[in-house]
Short mmCIF file of C-alpha atoms in Angstrom, two decimals:
data_model
loop_
_atom_site.label_atom_id
_atom_site.label_comp_id
_atom_site.label_asym_id
_atom_site.label_seq_id
_atom_site.Cartn_x
_atom_site.Cartn_y
_atom_site.Cartn_z
CA UNK A 1296 -5.06 7.80 12.09
CA UNK A 1297 -5.86 4.76 9.97
CA UNK A 1298 -7.07 1.17 10.07
CA UNK A 1299 -5.45 -1.64 8.09
CA UNK A 1300 -5.71 -5.40 7.93
CA UNK A 1301 -5.49 -8.16 5.35
CA UNK A 1302 -7.08 -11.43 6.42
CA UNK A 1303 -5.98 -13.13 3.20
CA UNK A 1304 -2.28 -12.46 3.84
CA UNK A 1305 -2.62 -13.52 7.48
CA UNK A 1306 -4.41 -16.74 6.55
CA UNK A 1307 -1.53 -17.64 4.24
CA UNK A 1308 1.28 -16.63 6.64
CA UNK A 1309 0.12 -15.32 10.05
CA UNK A 1310 3.43 -13.88 11.23
CA UNK A 1311 4.28 -12.09 7.99
CA UNK A 1312 0.65 -11.11 7.44
CA UNK A 1313 0.68 -9.29 10.80
CA UNK A 1314 3.95 -7.54 9.93
CA UNK A 1315 2.48 -6.43 6.62
CA UNK A 1316 -0.63 -5.03 8.33
CA UNK A 1317 1.42 -2.99 10.83
CA UNK A 1318 3.74 -1.75 8.07
CA UNK A 1319 0.85 -0.71 5.83
CA UNK A 1320 -0.79 1.17 8.70
CA UNK A 1321 2.45 3.02 9.45
CA UNK A 1322 2.94 3.77 5.75
CA UNK A 1323 -0.57 5.22 5.43
CA UNK A 1324 0.04 7.52 8.40
CA UNK A 1325 3.42 8.59 7.01
CA UNK A 1326 1.87 9.37 3.60
CA UNK A 1327 0.03 12.35 5.08
CA UNK A 1328 3.21 13.59 6.76
CA UNK A 1329 2.60 12.14 10.24
CA UNK A 1330 5.09 10.26 12.38
CA UNK A 1331 3.65 6.94 13.64
CA UNK A 1332 3.49 6.96 17.45
CA UNK A 1333 1.15 4.21 18.72
CA UNK A 1334 -1.00 1.21 17.82
CA UNK A 1335 -4.26 -0.35 18.90
CA UNK A 1336 -5.71 -3.54 17.45
CA UNK A 1337 -8.69 -5.81 17.05
CA UNK A 1338 -7.65 -9.44 16.58
CA UNK A 1339 -10.39 -11.53 15.01
CA UNK A 1340 -10.17 -15.34 14.94
CA UNK A 1341 -12.18 -18.54 14.87
CA UNK A 1342 -12.29 -20.99 17.79
CA UNK A 1343 -9.03 -21.07 19.77
CA UNK A 1344 -9.89 -24.67 20.69
CA UNK A 1345 -8.59 -25.61 17.25
CA UNK A 1346 -4.78 -25.99 17.35
CA UNK A 1347 -4.29 -24.32 13.98
CA UNK A 1348 -6.29 -21.25 15.08
CA UNK A 1349 -4.37 -20.89 18.34
CA UNK A 1350 -1.11 -21.30 16.42
CA UNK A 1351 -2.08 -18.55 13.95
CA UNK A 1352 -3.06 -16.31 16.88
CA UNK A 1353 0.34 -16.81 18.51
CA UNK A 1354 2.13 -16.13 15.21
CA UNK A 1355 0.14 -12.94 14.66
CA UNK A 1356 1.07 -11.65 18.12
CA UNK A 1357 4.76 -12.33 17.46
CA UNK A 1358 4.66 -10.70 14.01
CA UNK A 1359 2.78 -7.67 15.30
CA UNK A 1360 5.22 -7.26 18.18
CA UNK A 1361 8.25 -7.45 15.89
CA UNK A 1362 6.87 -4.81 13.55
CA UNK A 1363 5.76 -2.49 16.35
CA UNK A 1364 9.23 -2.65 17.90
CA UNK A 1365 10.74 -1.80 14.51
CA UNK A 1366 8.51 1.28 14.12
CA UNK A 1367 8.72 2.22 17.81
CA UNK A 1368 4.92 2.20 18.06
CA UNK A 1369 3.77 0.77 21.41
CA UNK A 1370 0.51 -1.17 21.49
CA UNK A 1371 -1.52 0.95 23.92
CA UNK A 1372 -4.78 -1.02 23.76
CA UNK A 1373 -6.50 -3.80 21.88
CA UNK A 1374 -9.22 -6.39 21.68
CA UNK A 1375 -9.33 -10.11 20.92
CA UNK A 1376 -12.41 -11.66 19.37
CA UNK A 1377 -12.55 -15.49 19.22
CA UNK A 1378 -15.22 -17.96 18.10
CA UNK A 1379 -16.08 -16.02 14.95
CA UNK A 1380 -17.76 -18.90 13.13
CA UNK A 1381 -20.89 -19.84 11.23
CA UNK A 1382 -21.97 -23.49 11.13
CA UNK A 1383 -18.49 -24.54 12.23
CA UNK A 1384 -16.73 -22.53 9.53
CA UNK A 1385 -14.34 -19.92 10.91
CA UNK A 1386 -13.38 -16.54 9.52
CA UNK A 1387 -9.89 -15.89 8.22
CA UNK A 1388 -7.48 -14.83 10.98
CA UNK A 1389 -7.78 -11.07 10.70
CA UNK A 1390 -5.70 -8.67 12.81
CA UNK A 1391 -6.93 -5.13 12.27
CA UNK A 1392 -4.32 -2.51 13.11
CA UNK A 1393 -5.24 1.00 14.20
CA UNK A 1394 -2.27 3.36 13.88
CA UNK A 1395 -2.10 6.94 15.10
CA UNK A 1396 0.52 9.47 13.99
CA UNK A 1397 1.47 13.00 14.91
CA UNK A 1398 1.84 15.99 12.59
CA UNK A 1399 3.79 18.76 14.33
CA UNK A 1400 3.04 21.39 11.68
CA UNK A 1401 -0.30 21.19 9.88
CA UNK A 1402 1.08 23.29 7.03
CA UNK A 1403 3.09 20.22 6.02
CA UNK A 1404 0.14 17.86 5.56
CA UNK A 1405 0.32 15.88 2.30
CA UNK A 1406 -2.61 14.46 0.33
CA UNK A 1407 -2.64 11.53 -2.08
CA UNK A 1408 -3.83 13.15 -5.32
CA UNK A 1409 -1.63 14.53 -8.09
CA UNK A 1410 -1.85 18.33 -8.24
CA UNK A 1411 -0.15 20.03 -11.20
CA UNK A 1412 0.43 19.11 -14.83
CA UNK A 1413 4.14 18.70 -15.42
CA UNK A 1414 4.96 17.47 -11.90
CA UNK A 1415 7.35 14.52 -11.81
CA UNK A 1416 6.09 11.19 -10.47
CA UNK A 1417 8.48 8.88 -8.65
CA UNK A 1418 8.41 5.71 -6.56
CA UNK A 1419 10.21 5.25 -3.26
CA UNK A 1420 10.96 1.54 -2.80
CA UNK A 1421 11.37 -1.49 -5.04
CA UNK A 1422 8.88 -3.65 -6.95
CA UNK A 1423 9.34 -7.42 -6.76
CA UNK A 1424 7.48 -10.40 -8.23
CA UNK A 1425 4.61 -10.34 -5.71
CA UNK A 1426 1.57 -11.53 -7.65
CA UNK A 1427 0.98 -14.81 -5.78
CA UNK A 1428 -1.55 -13.53 -3.21
CA UNK A 1429 -2.60 -10.38 -5.05
CA UNK A 1430 -5.96 -8.98 -6.09
CA UNK A 1431 -4.83 -9.74 -9.65
CA UNK A 1432 -4.40 -13.44 -8.76
CA UNK A 1433 -7.98 -13.59 -7.52
CA UNK A 1434 -9.79 -11.16 -9.81
CA UNK A 1435 -8.07 -11.86 -13.14
CA UNK A 1436 -6.53 -15.32 -12.74
CA UNK A 1437 -9.51 -16.61 -10.76
CA UNK A 1438 -7.64 -18.21 -7.85
CA UNK A 1439 -9.74 -18.84 -4.76
CA UNK A 1440 -8.63 -17.84 -1.26
CA UNK A 1441 -8.18 -21.53 -0.42
CA UNK A 1442 -5.89 -21.93 -3.42
CA UNK A 1443 -3.85 -18.91 -2.34
CA UNK A 1444 -3.55 -20.35 1.18
CA UNK A 1445 -2.40 -23.69 -0.23
CA UNK A 1446 0.17 -21.87 -2.38
CA UNK A 1447 1.60 -20.36 0.80
CA UNK A 1448 3.21 -17.23 -0.70
CA UNK A 1449 2.77 -13.67 0.54
CA UNK A 1450 4.91 -10.59 -0.13
CA UNK A 1451 8.00 -10.63 2.10
CA UNK A 1452 8.67 -7.50 4.06
CA UNK A 1453 12.06 -6.17 5.08
CA UNK A 1454 11.29 -3.99 8.09
CA UNK A 1455 14.57 -2.08 7.73
CA UNK A 1456 13.71 -1.24 4.11
CA UNK A 1457 10.19 -0.25 5.16
CA UNK A 1458 11.57 2.08 7.84
CA UNK A 1459 13.99 3.61 5.33
CA UNK A 1460 11.18 4.35 2.84
CA UNK A 1461 8.97 5.86 5.55
CA UNK A 1462 11.75 7.96 7.08
CA UNK A 1463 12.64 9.26 3.60
CA UNK A 1464 9.03 10.28 2.98
CA UNK A 1465 8.87 12.11 6.31
CA UNK A 1466 12.13 13.92 5.52
CA UNK A 1467 10.80 15.05 2.15
CA UNK A 1468 7.53 16.14 3.76
CA UNK A 1469 9.33 18.08 6.47
CA UNK A 1470 11.20 20.02 3.78
CA UNK A 1471 7.90 20.76 1.95
CA UNK A 1472 9.22 19.18 -1.24
CA UNK A 1473 6.20 17.02 -2.11
CA UNK A 1474 2.88 17.74 -3.79
CA UNK A 1475 1.46 14.27 -3.09
CA UNK A 1476 2.21 10.88 -1.56
CA UNK A 1477 0.27 7.62 -1.80
CA UNK A 1478 1.21 4.10 -0.72
CA UNK A 1479 1.02 1.03 -2.97
CA UNK A 1480 -1.04 -1.79 -1.49
CA UNK A 1481 -4.11 -3.68 -2.78
CA UNK A 1482 -4.00 -3.90 -6.56
CA UNK A 1483 -0.40 -2.78 -6.91
CA UNK A 1484 1.23 0.13 -8.69
CA UNK A 1485 -1.29 0.59 -11.51
CA UNK A 1486 -4.22 0.84 -9.10
CA UNK A 1487 -2.33 3.25 -6.82
CA UNK A 1488 -1.45 5.48 -9.79
CA UNK A 1489 -5.09 5.56 -10.88
CA UNK A 1490 -6.14 6.56 -7.35
CA UNK A 1491 -3.61 9.41 -7.42
CA UNK A 1492 -5.34 10.71 -10.56
CA UNK A 1493 -8.87 10.72 -9.17
CA UNK A 1494 -10.67 13.94 -8.30
CA UNK A 1495 -10.84 15.29 -4.76
CA UNK A 1496 -12.34 18.28 -2.99
CA UNK A 1497 -11.39 21.36 -4.96
CA UNK A 1498 -9.51 19.45 -7.66
CA UNK A 1499 -10.65 17.81 -10.88
CA UNK A 1500 -9.33 14.45 -12.05
CA UNK A 1501 -5.92 14.66 -13.69
CA UNK A 1502 -3.94 12.18 -15.76
CA UNK A 1503 -0.41 10.80 -15.83
CA UNK A 1504 2.11 9.59 -18.39
CA UNK A 1505 4.13 6.68 -16.97
CA UNK A 1506 7.01 4.62 -18.34
CA UNK A 1507 8.47 1.81 -16.23
CA UNK A 1508 11.62 -0.21 -16.88
CA UNK A 1509 10.89 -3.94 -16.67
CA UNK A 1510 14.17 -5.07 -15.07
CA UNK A 1511 13.28 -8.67 -15.85
CA UNK A 1512 9.81 -8.61 -14.26
CA UNK A 1513 6.61 -9.42 -16.12
CA UNK A 1514 4.20 -6.64 -16.99
CA UNK A 1515 1.65 -8.17 -14.61
CA UNK A 1516 4.10 -8.13 -11.68
CA UNK A 1517 5.13 -4.54 -12.38
CA UNK A 1518 1.58 -3.27 -12.71
CA UNK A 1519 -0.33 -5.36 -10.18
CA UNK A 1520 2.19 -7.00 -7.84
CA UNK A 1521 1.65 -6.03 -4.21
CA UNK A 1522 5.21 -5.56 -2.96
CA UNK A 1523 5.25 -3.61 0.33
CA UNK A 1524 7.48 -0.64 1.20
CA UNK A 1525 6.53 1.49 -1.84
CA UNK A 1526 5.20 5.04 -1.95
CA UNK A 1527 4.27 7.08 -5.05
CA UNK A 1528 5.28 10.74 -4.76
CA UNK A 1529 4.96 13.79 -7.00
CA UNK A 1530 6.88 17.05 -6.96
CA UNK A 1531 7.80 20.05 -9.10
CA UNK A 1532 10.42 19.24 -11.78
CA UNK A 1533 12.62 22.19 -10.82
CA UNK A 1534 13.36 20.65 -7.40
CA UNK A 1535 14.32 17.21 -8.76
CA UNK A 1536 17.90 17.49 -7.50
CA UNK A 1537 16.73 18.49 -4.02
CA UNK A 1538 14.37 15.53 -3.86
CA UNK A 1539 16.99 13.11 -5.17
CA UNK A 1540 19.56 14.37 -2.69
CA UNK A 1541 17.13 14.14 0.23
CA UNK A 1542 16.21 10.57 -0.79
CA UNK A 1543 19.89 9.70 -1.18
CA UNK A 1544 19.96 6.28 0.57
CA UNK A 1545 16.46 5.15 -0.40
CA UNK A 1546 15.48 3.37 -3.65
CA UNK A 1547 14.10 6.20 -5.79
CA UNK A 1548 12.97 6.15 -9.42
CA UNK A 1549 11.20 8.77 -11.53
CA UNK A 1550 8.56 6.97 -13.57
CA UNK A 1551 6.62 9.75 -15.30
CA UNK A 1552 4.79 13.06 -15.21
CA UNK A 1553 1.36 14.38 -14.29
CA UNK A 1554 -0.34 15.09 -17.62
CA UNK A 1555 -3.74 15.65 -19.32
CA UNK A 1556 -6.82 13.61 -18.38
CA UNK A 1557 -5.72 10.05 -19.27
CA UNK A 1558 -3.66 7.45 -17.45
CA UNK A 1559 -1.08 6.04 -19.85
CA UNK A 1560 1.33 3.38 -18.61
CA UNK A 1561 4.13 1.94 -20.75
CA UNK A 1562 6.72 -0.70 -19.89
CA UNK A 1563 10.04 -0.36 -21.69
CA UNK A 1564 8.24 2.27 -23.83
CA UNK A 1565 5.59 -0.25 -24.94
CA UNK A 1566 2.05 0.87 -24.13
CA UNK A 1567 0.23 -1.39 -21.65
CA UNK A 1568 -2.60 0.72 -20.20
CA UNK A 1569 -4.43 3.74 -21.57
CA UNK A 1570 -7.69 4.87 -20.00
CA UNK A 1571 -9.66 8.05 -19.35
CA UNK A 1572 -9.43 8.94 -15.67
CA UNK A 1573 -13.12 9.76 -15.32
CA UNK A 1574 -13.99 6.26 -16.57
CA UNK A 1575 -11.60 4.64 -14.07
CA UNK A 1576 -12.93 6.80 -11.26
CA UNK A 1577 -16.52 5.87 -12.10
CA UNK A 1578 -15.68 2.15 -11.80
CA UNK A 1579 -13.92 2.82 -8.48
CA UNK A 1580 -16.73 4.91 -6.99
CA UNK A 1581 -19.65 2.85 -8.20
CA UNK A 1582 -18.40 -0.73 -7.83
CA UNK A 1583 -20.60 -1.65 -4.87
CA UNK A 1584 -23.70 -0.16 -6.40
CA UNK A 1585 -22.99 -1.93 -9.68
CA UNK A 1586 -22.58 -5.26 -7.86
CA UNK A 1587 -25.92 -4.72 -6.13
CA UNK A 1588 -27.57 -3.41 -9.33
CA UNK A 1589 -28.34 -0.03 -7.75
#
């Protein structure tokens, strides 16, 4: 089971923000090899006496319902919390989605980390120019949440494409073809790749050599855009044809190999990122402590 929600996306576009939250929850469940089966929620809003808050609440309900129908995941319970304000200032509209999935055979569970040097790395799904409301836009470009809301752009989700990507992943998992699977969300592809390289119980950190074709997109959009409906997978090179055949109707692109102890990312064979995995993992693990000077 998992919990997902993005108040920033929902503040910008409540209906699509709710769809994105449900889709991300389903994708996270699928990435361990589980079929999504049901949803619960906690819907957090400011005062419903404000017309704009009640409108966003209504839009969230409609977006959530549309996505849940698409994934065939009934909403079995939920909670609504209004009047979340301090000194008249309300929180962002934040639907939190709890998704539960079922794994029929626990031998087919998948984890997110890369496993073996030489494994191929591929992406299911397509990257678009989705930087407008991204972590990159706030962290690197310095845009405030209010500026992102005024801009009014969030990643657009095609629920049919999302279902196709998720069903493909489950098919690959059922055939025991995958060594890892990890969804792309906050921070985009580069952040997701780094997370795949980090250490886990019983496994040291491991690197990756990545080369991406630009296809007319900027390096920033390719590396840090937050397009939905994307999953990073890894698998043994000798079963490439089996994986490609099983993913036949889904966007599928091999982007690199598991290798050494560095993360190296090139675009059109031009190096863009090169970092030692242990250094990246230290930043990831210790960010809160560093902010608090612990």
